[in-house]
Coordinates of C-alpha atoms and ligand atoms in Angstrom, one line a residue:
X196 CA 50.5 45.3 5.1
X197 CA 53.8 43.4 4.8
X198 CA 55.5 43.6 1.5
X199 CA 58.0 40.7 1.5
X200 CA 61.5 41.1 0.3
X201 CA 63.3 39.3 -2.5
X202 CA 61.6 40.9 -5.4
X203 CA 63.8 39.0 -7.8
X204 CA 62.6 35.7 -6.5
X205 CA 59.0 36.9 -7.1
X206 CA 59.7 37.8 -10.7
X207 CA 58.5 35.7 -13.6
X208 CA 58.2 35.8 -17.3
X209 CA 54.4 35.6 -17.1
X210 CA 51.7 35.7 -14.5
X211 CA 48.4 33.9 -15.0
X212 CA 45.6 34.9 -12.7
X213 CA 43.2 31.9 -12.2
X214 CA 43.9 28.3 -12.8
X215 CA 40.6 27.2 -14.5
X216 CA 39.7 26.5 -18.0
X217 CA 41.3 29.6 -19.6
X218 CA 44.2 29.9 -17.0
X219 CA 45.2 26.3 -17.4
X220 CA 45.6 26.9 -21.2
X221 CA 47.6 30.1 -20.6
X222 CA 49.9 28.2 -18.2
X223 CA 50.4 25.3 -20.6
X224 CA 51.1 27.5 -23.6
X225 CA 53.6 29.8 -21.7
X226 CA 55.4 26.9 -20.2
X227 CA 55.6 25.0 -23.4
X228 CA 57.2 28.1 -24.9
X229 CA 59.8 28.1 -22.2
X230 CA 58.5 31.1 -20.2
X231 CA 58.7 30.8 -16.4
X232 CA 55.1 31.2 -15.4
X233 CA 53.4 31.9 -12.1
X234 CA 49.9 30.8 -11.8
X235 CA 47.9 32.4 -9.0
X236 CA 44.8 30.7 -7.8
X237 CA 42.6 32.1 -5.0
X238 CA 41.2 28.7 -4.0
X239 CA 42.7 25.6 -2.5
X240 CA 44.9 23.0 -4.2
X241 CA 43.0 20.3 -6.0
X242 CA 45.4 17.8 -7.6
X243 CA 44.1 15.4 -10.3
X244 CA 43.0 12.1 -8.7
X245 CA 44.5 12.9 -5.2
X246 CA 41.8 15.3 -4.4
X247 CA 38.6 13.7 -5.8
X248 CA 37.3 12.3 -2.5
X249 CA 33.9 11.0 -3.9
X250 CA 35.1 9.8 -7.3
X251 CA 34.8 6.0 -6.5
X252 CA 32.0 6.1 -4.0
X253 CA 28.7 4.3 -4.5
X254 CA 25.5 6.1 -3.5
X255 CA 25.2 4.1 -0.3
X256 CA 28.7 5.1 0.7
X257 CA 27.6 8.7 0.9
X258 CA 26.0 9.9 4.0
X259 CA 22.9 11.3 2.2
X260 CA 23.0 9.0 -0.8
X261 CA 24.2 11.8 -3.0
X262 CA 21.5 14.3 -2.0
X263 CA 21.8 17.7 -0.2
X264 CA 20.4 18.1 3.3
X265 CA 17.6 20.6 3.9
X266 CA 20.0 22.7 6.0
X267 CA 22.5 22.8 3.0
X268 CA 19.7 23.9 0.7
X269 CA 18.4 26.6 3.1
X270 CA 21.9 27.9 3.7
X271 CA 22.7 28.0 -0.1
X272 CA 19.6 29.4 -1.8
X273 CA 21.7 30.4 -4.9
X274 CA 24.1 27.6 -5.5
X275 CA 21.6 24.8 -4.6
X276 CA 19.7 25.8 -7.8
X277 CA 22.6 24.4 -9.8
X278 CA 22.0 20.8 -10.9
X279 CA 25.5 19.8 -10.2
X280 CA 25.6 21.0 -6.6
X281 CA 25.0 17.7 -4.9
X282 CA 26.6 15.7 -2.2
X283 CA 29.2 14.1 -4.5
X284 CA 30.5 17.5 -5.9
X285 CA 29.5 20.1 -3.3
X286 CA 33.1 20.5 -2.1
X287 CA 34.0 22.0 -5.6
X288 CA 31.5 24.9 -5.3
X289 CA 31.6 28.2 -3.6
X290 CA 28.9 28.3 -0.9
X291 CA 26.6 31.3 -0.8
X292 CA 27.8 32.7 2.5
X293 CA 31.5 32.3 1.9
X294 CA 31.9 35.0 -0.9
X295 CA 29.0 37.5 -0.8
X296 CA 28.2 39.9 -3.5
X297 CA 25.5 42.6 -3.8
X298 CA 22.6 41.8 -6.1
X299 CA 21.2 45.1 -7.3
X300 CA 19.1 42.7 -9.5
X301 CA 18.9 39.0 -8.7
X302 CA 21.8 37.1 -10.3
X303 CA 22.7 33.5 -9.6
X304 CA 26.5 33.6 -9.6
X305 CA 27.9 30.0 -9.6
X306 CA 31.6 29.7 -8.8
X307 CA 34.3 27.1 -8.2
X308 CA 37.3 28.4 -6.4
X309 CA 40.1 25.8 -6.5
X310 CA 42.8 24.6 -8.8
X311 CA 41.0 23.9 -12.1
X312 CA 38.2 26.4 -11.3
X313 CA 34.9 25.3 -12.9
X314 CA 36.7 23.1 -15.4
X315 CA 36.2 20.3 -12.9
X316 CA 32.4 20.9 -12.9
X317 CA 31.5 21.7 -16.4
X318 CA 29.1 19.7 -18.6
X319 CA 31.9 19.5 -21.3
X320 CA 29.8 20.6 -24.3
X321 CA 32.1 22.1 -26.8
X322 CA 30.9 23.8 -30.0
X323 CA 32.8 26.1 -32.3
X324 CA 31.4 29.5 -33.2
X325 CA 30.8 30.1 -37.0
X326 CA 31.4 33.3 -39.0
X327 CA 27.6 33.8 -38.7
X328 CA 28.1 34.2 -34.9
X329 CA 31.1 36.6 -35.3
X330 CA 29.0 38.6 -37.8
X331 CA 26.2 39.1 -35.3
X332 CA 26.9 42.4 -33.7
X333 CA 27.8 44.2 -37.0
X334 CA 24.8 42.7 -38.8
X335 CA 22.2 43.4 -36.2
X336 CA 23.9 46.5 -34.7
X337 CA 23.5 45.6 -31.0
X338 CA 27.2 45.7 -30.0
X339 CA 30.6 46.7 -31.5
X340 CA 31.8 44.5 -34.4
X341 CA 34.1 41.6 -33.5
X342 CA 37.7 42.5 -34.4
X343 CA 38.4 38.9 -35.6
X344 CA 36.9 36.5 -38.1
X345 CA 36.2 32.8 -37.9
X346 CA 39.1 32.1 -40.3
X347 CA 41.5 33.6 -37.8
X348 CA 40.3 31.5 -34.9
X349 CA 39.7 28.3 -36.9
X350 CA 43.3 26.9 -36.6
X351 CA 43.3 27.7 -32.9
X352 CA 40.1 25.8 -32.4
X353 CA 41.8 22.8 -34.1
X354 CA 44.8 23.2 -31.9
X355 CA 42.9 23.1 -28.6
X356 CA 40.5 20.4 -29.8
X357 CA 43.4 18.2 -30.7
X358 CA 45.0 18.5 -27.2
X359 CA 41.8 18.5 -25.1
X360 CA 40.1 15.7 -27.0
X361 CA 36.7 16.5 -28.4
X362 CA 34.3 13.8 -29.5
X363 CA 31.9 14.8 -32.3
X364 CA 30.4 14.0 -35.6
X365 CA 31.3 16.0 -38.8
X366 CA 27.8 17.3 -39.6
X367 CA 28.7 19.8 -42.3
X368 CA 26.6 22.6 -41.0
X369 CA 27.2 26.4 -41.7
X370 CA 26.0 27.3 -38.2
X371 CA 28.3 24.9 -36.4
X372 CA 31.7 24.3 -38.1
X373 CA 33.2 20.8 -37.7
X374 CA 36.3 20.3 -35.7
X375 CA 39.2 18.0 -35.1
X376 CA 37.0 15.3 -33.6
X377 CA 37.5 12.0 -31.8
X378 CA 34.7 9.4 -32.7
X379 CA 31.2 10.6 -31.8
X380 CA 29.0 9.2 -29.2
X381 CA 25.7 7.7 -30.3
X382 CA 22.2 9.2 -30.2
X383 CA 19.5 7.0 -28.6
X384 CA 16.8 5.5 -30.7
X385 CA 14.3 8.2 -29.7
X386 CA 16.8 10.9 -30.4
X387 CA 17.5 9.3 -33.8
X388 CA 13.7 9.3 -34.4
X389 CA 13.6 13.0 -33.7
X390 CA 16.6 13.6 -35.9
X391 CA 14.9 11.8 -38.8
X392 CA 11.6 13.6 -38.3
X393 CA 13.3 17.1 -38.2
X394 CA 15.1 16.3 -41.4
X395 CA 11.8 15.2 -43.0
X396 CA 9.8 18.2 -41.7
X397 CA 12.2 21.2 -41.8
X398 CA 15.0 22.2 -44.1
X399 CA 16.8 24.2 -41.3
X400 CA 16.6 22.1 -38.1
X401 CA 19.2 19.5 -37.4
X402 CA 19.5 17.1 -34.5
X403 CA 23.1 16.1 -33.9
X404 CA 25.1 14.3 -31.2
X405 CA 26.6 16.8 -28.8
X406 CA 30.3 17.7 -29.3
X407 CA 31.9 17.1 -26.0
X408 CA 35.4 17.1 -24.3
X409 CA 35.5 13.3 -23.7
X410 CA 38.1 10.8 -24.9
X411 CA 36.1 8.3 -26.9
X412 CA 39.4 7.1 -28.5
X413 CA 42.5 8.7 -26.9
X414 CA 45.3 9.7 -29.2
X415 CA 48.9 9.6 -28.3
X416 CA 48.8 13.2 -27.1
X417 CA 46.1 12.2 -24.5
X418 CA 48.1 9.1 -23.4
X419 CA 51.0 11.4 -22.9
X420 CA 48.8 13.5 -20.5
X421 CA 48.1 10.3 -18.6
X422 CA 44.5 10.3 -19.6
X423 CA 42.4 7.3 -20.7
X424 CA 39.2 6.4 -22.5
X425 CA 35.9 7.7 -21.1
X426 CA 34.0 4.7 -19.7
X427 CA 30.7 6.4 -19.6
X428 CA 30.3 6.5 -15.8
X429 CA 28.6 9.9 -16.1
X430 CA 29.9 10.9 -12.7
X431 CA 32.2 13.6 -14.1
X432 CA 31.5 16.4 -11.7
X433 CA 33.3 14.3 -9.0
X434 CA 36.6 14.5 -11.0
X435 CA 37.3 11.6 -13.3
X436 CA 39.9 9.0 -12.2
X437 CA 40.7 8.1 -15.8
X438 CA 41.0 11.7 -17.0
X439 CA 38.2 10.7 -19.4
X440 CA 37.0 14.3 -19.7
X441 CA 39.1 17.5 -20.2
X442 CA 39.7 19.6 -17.1
X443 CA 42.6 21.9 -16.3
X444 CA 43.4 19.5 -13.4
X445 CA 43.7 16.4 -15.7
X446 CA 45.2 18.0 -18.7
X447 CA 46.7 21.5 -19.1
X448 CA 48.1 22.1 -15.6
X449 CA 49.9 18.8 -15.1
X450 CA 51.3 19.3 -18.6
X451 CA 52.5 22.8 -17.7
X452 CA 54.0 21.4 -14.4
X453 CA 56.0 18.8 -16.3
X454 CA 57.9 21.4 -18.3
X455 CA 59.4 22.6 -15.0
X456 CA 58.4 26.2 -15.9
X457 CA 55.2 26.5 -13.9
X458 CA 54.9 27.7 -10.3
X459 CA 51.3 27.2 -9.1
X460 CA 50.5 29.2 -6.0
X461 CA 47.1 28.4 -4.5
X462 CA 45.3 30.2 -1.7
X463 CA 46.5 33.4 -3.4
X464 CA 43.8 36.0 -4.0
X465 CA 44.8 38.5 -6.6
X466 CA 43.8 41.9 -5.3
X467 CA 44.9 44.1 -8.2
X468 CA 47.3 44.7 -11.0
X469 CA 50.2 47.1 -10.4
X470 CA 50.5 49.8 -13.0
X471 CA 53.9 51.6 -13.3
X472 CA 53.2 55.2 -14.4
X473 CA 56.7 55.7 -15.7
X474 CA 57.1 52.5 -17.6
X475 CA 53.5 52.9 -18.8
X476 CA 52.7 49.3 -18.3
X477 CA 51.7 46.7 -15.7
X478 CA 54.6 45.4 -13.7
X479 CA 53.0 42.8 -11.5
X480 CA 50.1 41.9 -9.2
X481 CA 49.2 42.3 -5.5
X482 CA 48.2 39.1 -3.9
X483 CA 46.5 38.5 -0.6
X484 CA 47.3 35.2 1.1
X485 CA 43.9 33.6 1.7
X486 CA 44.9 32.4 5.2
X487 CA 47.3 34.9 6.7
X488 CA 45.8 37.9 4.7
X489 CA 49.3 39.2 4.2
X490 CA 49.9 41.1 0.9
X491 CA 52.7 40.0 -1.4
X492 CA 53.7 41.5 -4.8
X493 CA 54.7 39.4 -7.8
X494 CA 56.2 40.8 -11.0
X495 CA 56.2 39.7 -14.6
X496 CA 56.6 41.0 -18.2
X497 CA 53.2 39.9 -19.2
X498 CA 50.0 39.3 -17.2
X499 CA 47.0 37.1 -18.3
X500 CA 43.8 37.8 -16.4
X501 CA 41.7 34.5 -16.5
X502 CA 39.9 34.6 -13.2
X503 CA 36.5 33.8 -14.8
X504 CA 34.5 36.7 -16.4
X505 CA 33.0 38.4 -13.4
X506 CA 36.1 38.1 -11.2
X507 CA 38.3 39.3 -14.0
X508 CA 36.1 42.5 -14.1
X509 CA 36.4 42.8 -10.3
X510 CA 40.2 42.6 -10.4
X511 CA 40.5 45.1 -13.3
X512 CA 38.0 47.5 -11.7
X513 CA 40.0 47.2 -8.4
X514 CA 43.3 48.0 -10.2
X515 CA 43.3 51.7 -9.8
X516 CA 46.2 54.1 -10.3
X517 CA 46.4 57.8 -11.1
X518 CA 46.7 57.0 -14.8
X519 CA 43.6 54.7 -14.5
X520 CA 41.5 56.0 -11.6
X521 CA 38.4 54.0 -12.8
X522 CA 40.1 50.6 -13.3
X523 CA 43.0 49.3 -15.4
X524 CA 42.8 50.3 -19.1
X525 CA 39.4 51.9 -18.6
X526 CA 39.8 55.1 -20.6
X527 CA 36.5 54.4 -22.4
X528 CA 34.6 54.1 -19.1
X529 CA 33.1 50.8 -20.4
X530 CA 34.9 48.4 -18.1
X531 CA 32.3 46.3 -16.3
X532 CA 29.5 47.1 -18.7
X533 CA 27.9 45.0 -21.5
X534 CA 27.9 41.9 -19.3
X535 CA 25.9 39.2 -21.0
X536 CA 25.1 35.5 -20.5
X537 CA 22.9 32.8 -21.9
X538 CA 19.2 32.4 -21.6
X539 CA 18.5 28.9 -20.2
X540 CA 15.1 29.7 -18.9
X541 CA 12.9 27.5 -21.1
X542 CA 12.6 23.7 -21.3
X543 CA 10.2 21.1 -22.6
X544 CA 9.6 17.5 -21.7
X545 CA 7.6 14.8 -23.6
X546 CA 7.0 11.1 -23.9
X547 CA 7.2 8.7 -26.8
X548 CA 5.1 5.7 -26.8
X549 CA 7.0 3.6 -29.3
X550 CA 10.4 1.8 -29.3
X551 CA 9.4 -0.3 -26.3
X552 CA 11.6 -3.2 -27.4
X553 CA 14.7 -0.9 -26.9
X554 CA 16.3 0.2 -23.6
X555 CA 19.3 2.3 -22.6
X556 CA 22.2 0.9 -20.7
X557 CA 25.2 2.6 -19.0
X558 CA 25.7 6.4 -18.7
X559 CA 26.4 8.6 -21.7
X560 CA 27.9 11.8 -20.5
X561 CA 26.4 13.8 -23.4
X562 CA 23.2 14.5 -25.2
X563 CA 21.8 15.5 -28.5
X564 CA 22.2 19.1 -29.7
X565 CA 20.0 21.3 -32.0
X566 CA 22.1 24.1 -33.5
X567 CA 20.5 27.6 -33.8
X568 CA 18.1 28.0 -36.7
X569 CA 16.4 31.3 -35.9
X570 CA 17.6 34.5 -37.7
X571 CA 20.6 32.7 -38.9
X572 CA 21.1 34.3 -42.3
X573 CA 18.7 37.2 -41.9
X574 CA 16.3 38.8 -39.4
X575 CA 13.0 36.9 -39.5
X576 CA 11.4 37.0 -36.1
X577 CA 10.3 39.7 -33.6
X578 CA 13.5 39.2 -31.5
X579 CA 17.2 39.6 -32.2
X580 CA 19.5 36.6 -32.6
X581 CA 18.4 33.0 -31.7
X582 CA 18.8 29.9 -29.6
X583 CA 20.3 26.4 -29.7
X584 CA 18.9 23.6 -27.7
X585 CA 19.9 20.4 -26.0
X586 CA 17.9 17.3 -26.8
X587 CA 17.9 14.0 -24.9
X588 CA 15.7 11.0 -25.0
X589 CA 16.1 8.1 -22.6
X590 CA 14.2 5.4 -20.8
X591 CA 14.1 4.9 -17.1
X592 CA 12.7 2.4 -14.6
X593 CA 10.3 2.8 -11.7
X594 CA 9.4 0.6 -8.8
X595 CA 6.3 0.7 -6.6
X596 CA 7.5 1.7 -3.2
X597 CA 4.2 1.9 -1.5
X598 CA 4.5 -1.5 0.3
X599 CA 7.0 -2.8 2.9
X600 CA 9.0 -6.0 3.6
X601 CA 9.2 -8.8 1.1
X602 CA 6.8 -7.1 -1.4
X603 CA 8.9 -3.8 -1.4
X604 CA 12.1 -5.9 -1.8
X605 CA 10.6 -7.7 -4.8
X606 CA 9.3 -4.5 -6.3
X607 CA 12.8 -2.8 -6.0
X608 CA 14.5 -5.9 -7.5
X609 CA 12.2 -6.0 -10.4
X610 CA 11.7 -2.4 -11.6
X611 CA 9.4 -1.7 -14.6
X612 CA 10.5 0.1 -17.7
X613 CA 8.7 3.4 -18.3
X614 CA 7.9 4.9 -21.7
X615 CA 10.7 6.7 -23.5
X616 CA 10.9 10.3 -22.3
X617 CA 12.5 13.2 -24.2
X618 CA 13.3 16.8 -23.4
X619 CA 15.0 19.9 -24.7
X620 CA 16.3 23.0 -23.0
X621 CA 16.9 26.4 -24.6
X622 CA 20.3 28.0 -24.9
X623 CA 19.6 31.5 -26.0
X624 CA 21.9 34.4 -27.0
X625 CA 21.4 37.5 -24.8
X626 CA 22.2 41.0 -26.0
X627 CA 25.1 42.8 -24.3
X628 CA 23.8 46.2 -23.0
X629 CA 25.6 49.0 -21.3
X630 CA 23.1 48.9 -18.4
X631 CA 23.9 45.2 -17.6
X632 CA 26.9 46.0 -15.5
X633 CA 29.1 45.1 -12.5
X634 CA 30.6 47.8 -10.2
X635 CA 32.5 48.0 -7.0
X636 CA 31.0 49.0 -3.7
X637 CA 32.6 52.2 -2.4
X638 CA 33.0 51.0 1.2
X639 CA 32.1 47.3 1.8
X640 CA 34.9 44.8 1.5
X641 CA 35.2 41.0 1.7
X642 CA 37.4 39.1 4.1
X643 CA 40.4 39.6 1.8
X644 CA 40.1 43.4 1.4
X645 CA 38.5 43.2 -2.0
X646 CA 35.5 45.6 -2.6
X647 CA 32.2 43.8 -2.8
X648 CA 30.8 43.5 -6.3
X649 CA 27.5 45.0 -7.3
X650 CA 25.7 42.8 -9.9
X651 CA 23.2 44.8 -11.9
X652 CA 22.4 42.3 -14.7
X653 CA 19.0 41.0 -15.9
X654 CA 17.0 39.6 -18.7
X655 CA 15.1 42.0 -21.1
X656 CA 12.1 41.9 -23.5
X657 CA 14.2 40.3 -26.2
X658 CA 14.8 37.4 -23.9
X659 CA 11.1 37.0 -23.1
X660 CA 10.2 37.0 -26.8
X661 CA 12.9 34.3 -27.4
X662 CA 11.6 32.1 -24.6
X663 CA 8.1 32.3 -26.1
X664 CA 9.4 31.4 -29.5
X665 CA 11.4 28.4 -28.2
X666 CA 8.3 27.1 -26.4
X667 CA 6.1 27.6 -29.5
X668 CA 8.6 26.1 -32.0
X669 CA 9.7 23.2 -29.8
X670 CA 6.1 22.3 -28.9
X671 CA 5.3 22.2 -32.7
X672 CA 8.4 20.2 -33.4
X673 CA 7.8 17.6 -30.8
X674 CA 4.1 17.3 -31.7
X675 CA 4.9 16.8 -35.3
X676 CA 7.4 14.1 -34.4
X677 CA 4.7 12.2 -32.6
X678 CA 5.6 12.9 -29.0
X679 CA 2.8 13.0 -26.4
X680 CA 2.3 14.6 -22.9
X681 CA 4.3 17.6 -23.9
X682 CA 5.0 20.0 -21.0
X683 CA 6.8 23.3 -21.3
X684 CA 8.3 25.5 -18.7
X685 CA 9.7 29.0 -18.3
X686 CA 11.6 28.9 -15.0
X687 CA 11.6 32.7 -14.7
X688 CA 14.9 32.1 -12.9
X689 CA 17.1 35.2 -12.5
X690 CA 20.1 35.5 -14.9
X691 CA 23.2 33.6 -14.1
X692 CA 22.2 29.9 -13.8
X693 CA 23.5 29.2 -17.3
X694 CA 27.0 29.7 -15.8
X695 CA 28.2 31.4 -18.9
X696 CA 28.9 34.9 -17.7
X697 CA 30.6 37.0 -20.4
X698 CA 31.6 40.6 -21.2
X699 CA 32.6 43.6 -19.3
X700 CA 36.1 43.8 -20.9
X701 CA 35.0 43.3 -24.5
X702 CA 37.1 43.0 -27.6
X703 CA 36.8 45.5 -30.5
X704 CA 38.8 47.6 -33.0
X705 CA 38.1 51.0 -31.5
X706 CA 39.7 51.8 -28.0
X707 CA 36.8 54.3 -27.5
X708 CA 34.2 51.5 -27.5
X709 CA 36.2 48.4 -26.3
X710 CA 38.9 47.4 -23.9
X711 CA 40.8 44.7 -25.8
X712 CA 42.1 44.5 -29.3
X713 CA 41.9 41.5 -31.6
X714 CA 44.7 39.7 -29.7
X715 CA 42.8 40.0 -26.4
X716 CA 45.4 42.6 -25.4
X717 CA 44.3 45.7 -23.5
X718 CA 44.3 48.7 -25.9
X719 CA 45.9 50.9 -23.2
X720 CA 48.0 48.4 -21.2
X721 CA 49.8 46.3 -23.8
X722 CA 51.2 43.7 -21.5
X723 CA 47.9 42.7 -20.0
X724 CA 45.6 40.2 -21.8
X725 CA 42.1 39.0 -20.9
X726 CA 41.1 35.7 -22.5
X727 CA 38.2 34.4 -20.4
X728 CA 34.6 35.2 -20.8
X729 CA 35.1 38.8 -20.0
X730 CA 36.5 39.4 -23.4
X731 CA 33.4 38.4 -25.3
X732 CA 31.8 41.1 -27.5
X733 CA 28.7 39.0 -27.9
X734 CA 27.6 35.6 -26.6
X735 CA 26.1 33.6 -29.5
X736 CA 24.4 30.4 -28.4
X737 CA 27.2 27.9 -28.1
X738 CA 28.7 26.8 -24.8
X739 CA 31.6 29.2 -24.5
X740 CA 34.6 27.4 -23.0
X741 CA 36.1 26.1 -26.2
X742 CA 36.2 29.6 -27.6
X743 CA 38.0 30.8 -24.4
X744 CA 40.5 28.0 -24.8
X745 CA 41.2 28.9 -28.5
X746 CA 41.4 32.7 -27.7
X747 CA 43.9 31.9 -24.9
X748 CA 46.2 29.7 -26.9
X749 CA 46.2 32.3 -29.7
X750 CA 46.8 35.2 -27.4
X751 CA 49.8 33.5 -25.6
X752 CA 51.3 32.7 -29.0
X753 CA 51.0 36.4 -29.9
X754 CA 52.3 37.6 -26.5
X755 CA 55.4 35.4 -26.6
X756 CA 56.2 36.6 -30.1
X757 CA 55.8 40.2 -28.9
X758 CA 58.0 39.5 -25.9
X759 CA 60.7 38.1 -28.1
X760 CA 60.5 41.2 -30.3
X761 CA 60.9 43.3 -27.1
X762 CA 57.5 44.9 -27.5
X763 CA 56.2 43.8 -24.1
Ligands
FAD204 C1 27.7 22.9 -13.7 C2 28.4 23.6 -14.9 C3 28.3 23.2 -16.2 C4 28.9 23.8 -17.2 N1 28.8 23.3 -18.5 C5 29.5 23.9 -19.5 C6 29.6 23.3 -20.8 O1 28.9 22.2 -21.0 N2 30.3 23.9 -21.8 C7 31.0 25.0 -21.5 O2 31.6 25.5 -22.5 N3 31.0 25.6 -20.3 C8 30.3 25.0 -19.3 N4 30.3 25.6 -18.0 C9 31.0 26.9 -17.9 C10 32.5 26.6 -17.8 O3 32.8 25.9 -16.6 C11 33.2 28.0 -17.8 O4 32.9 28.6 -19.0 C12 34.7 27.9 -17.6 O5 35.1 27.2 -16.6 C13 35.3 29.3 -17.6 O6 36.7 29.3 -17.5 P1 37.5 30.4 -16.7 O7 38.9 30.0 -16.8 O8 37.1 31.7 -17.2 O9 36.9 30.3 -15.3 P2 37.1 29.1 -14.2 O10 37.2 27.8 -14.8 O11 36.0 29.3 -13.2 O12 38.5 29.5 -13.5 C14 38.7 30.7 -12.9 C15 39.7 30.5 -11.7 O13 40.1 31.8 -11.3 C16 40.2 31.8 -9.9 N5 40.1 33.2 -9.4 C17 39.0 34.0 -9.3 N6 39.3 35.1 -8.8 C18 40.6 35.1 -8.4 C19 41.5 36.0 -7.8 N7 41.1 37.2 -7.4 N8 42.8 35.6 -7.7 C20 43.2 34.4 -8.0 N9 42.4 33.5 -8.6 C21 41.1 33.8 -8.8 C22 39.0 30.9 -9.5 O14 39.2 30.4 -8.2 C23 39.1 29.8 -10.5 O15 39.8 28.7 -10.2 C24 29.7 25.0 -17.0 C25 29.9 25.4 -15.6 C26 29.3 24.7 -14.6 C27 29.6 25.1 -13.2
SF4_205 S1 31.8 9.6 -18.0 FE1 33.8 9.4 -18.7 S2 34.8 11.3 -18.1 FE2 32.9 11.2 -16.9 S3 33.6 10.2 -15.0 FE3 32.9 8.6 -16.4 S4 34.7 7.9 -17.4 FE4 35.2 9.8 -16.5

């Protein structure tokens, strides 16, 4: 181990671990507030536009027309289950063999190790939580109460929405508060039909256009970021040349860089956080160079851990000292427990025989959304909590490809329009449980000297009951709305494919039952903050990233105020 000299040169105001969705926001906020910030990213450098090699390719310009080879699928049984792992975006995903973990129970862990993390790859759905979501654990008694209220996070949602650019409609629903929206995208005619029928048939079920991080009408703040209008190419996972969708690469990181306060160090695997027993605080981090494997230390007054939920757990569990032998800040022994996720197992497809004089054109990078309606105000089913759902209806073409030569050419040039199809997929809340946990292997290490992670996380009976209810309710809803050929599916996939891992370092008011306080600050190590999914006390049903962004901006604001008061 070679500890380099010049500690002063390796000292910053703040260190941010991970440059993805949450880390990008931490970097931007610290830099905007004049704090010299070191962003440590374990993956390679991916610069907006310069490093999007497939962004302008047509299908015939790709060796396999956008598909994966059989060999790639065989070599990547986990990651190839993810719909976005395709020829055009595969370079942004961690391959199964590169970063192994131990599945005590099967868990599909989908990762993106590069500048921007998974913010390059996400589906950009962005819904706020409501007070009903924050009330969940206290009302139903399945986790510790949240230490914050919707009212406290509301201005921070607006703050991040304004900068990121969120398109949406003001729907006025209790379950899904409206935000600071750019103009909404449009539902297709079959989605509007479903919307109308749901309104007619049910008082509590709403079909709305998804709220998503796309610039439908850029504001001055987006032009300043160098971003432009989304043109509906729907090829976002390749990286968007126009910056039409929000990613750390297109938005927060270049903004932070422009301040002159950010140092981004890629290929830097954070091994652990250094705790100083005398000062009783964290003083820096140990970093393994991804290529040379040399270890270097960096120092700062405040450290933000935003390495994506499971990796944040790994880094904290690996940060052992005599004060914290079981991981940083882990007096409660709960670090790594209560890991939760979303239940995306169930889906439904259907056909609609009308509207044949309408077609779709272009690509809309969005879909309809049905906010949660089960157990919203009170317990009314045989399972706890509820689910939201996606809803999309479109119309495709098909060509008879059974012939050859001239006849095949004519058939391909004159495709026939099919009926309208529609579908929904479930987005269920799962219950954080102490038994759903991640731990470190005692002996096995990865190529960078980090202990291998044991993943002991799975679905339970509550999830099975919820899947059944989704299938029953949505079959009834589609039937009543006149859809035909309804097919339902429980994928029985292992946990993880929702790519919304949460928990392990949960927030709460009581240090005996939680790791972080209401400011995302470690109860026992005041200058360490966790603002990615690891902080989540419960999961609700909404896609989580908008909430991580809001928590991060709010926590940086607090941390900088505390630094100025000399408290950190
Ligand atoms: C296909 C897909 C679709 C999705 N759709 C949605 C959606 O519609 N809406 C939504 O809200 N969310 C969605 N998500 C999830 C979303 O991408 C994540 O919630 C979000 O990126 C999490 O932010 P993060 O900062 O915690 O992690 P990331 O964005 O993954 O960033 C973490 C970064 O930390 C780095 N890192 C990890 N360990 C270390 C270490 N030891 N040292 C240094 N750096 C480290 C990683 O390399 C990575 O760059 C989707 C994800 C995928 C893949
Ligand atoms: S849909 Fe919009 S954001 Fe996505 S790649 Fe196309 S222009 Fe860019």
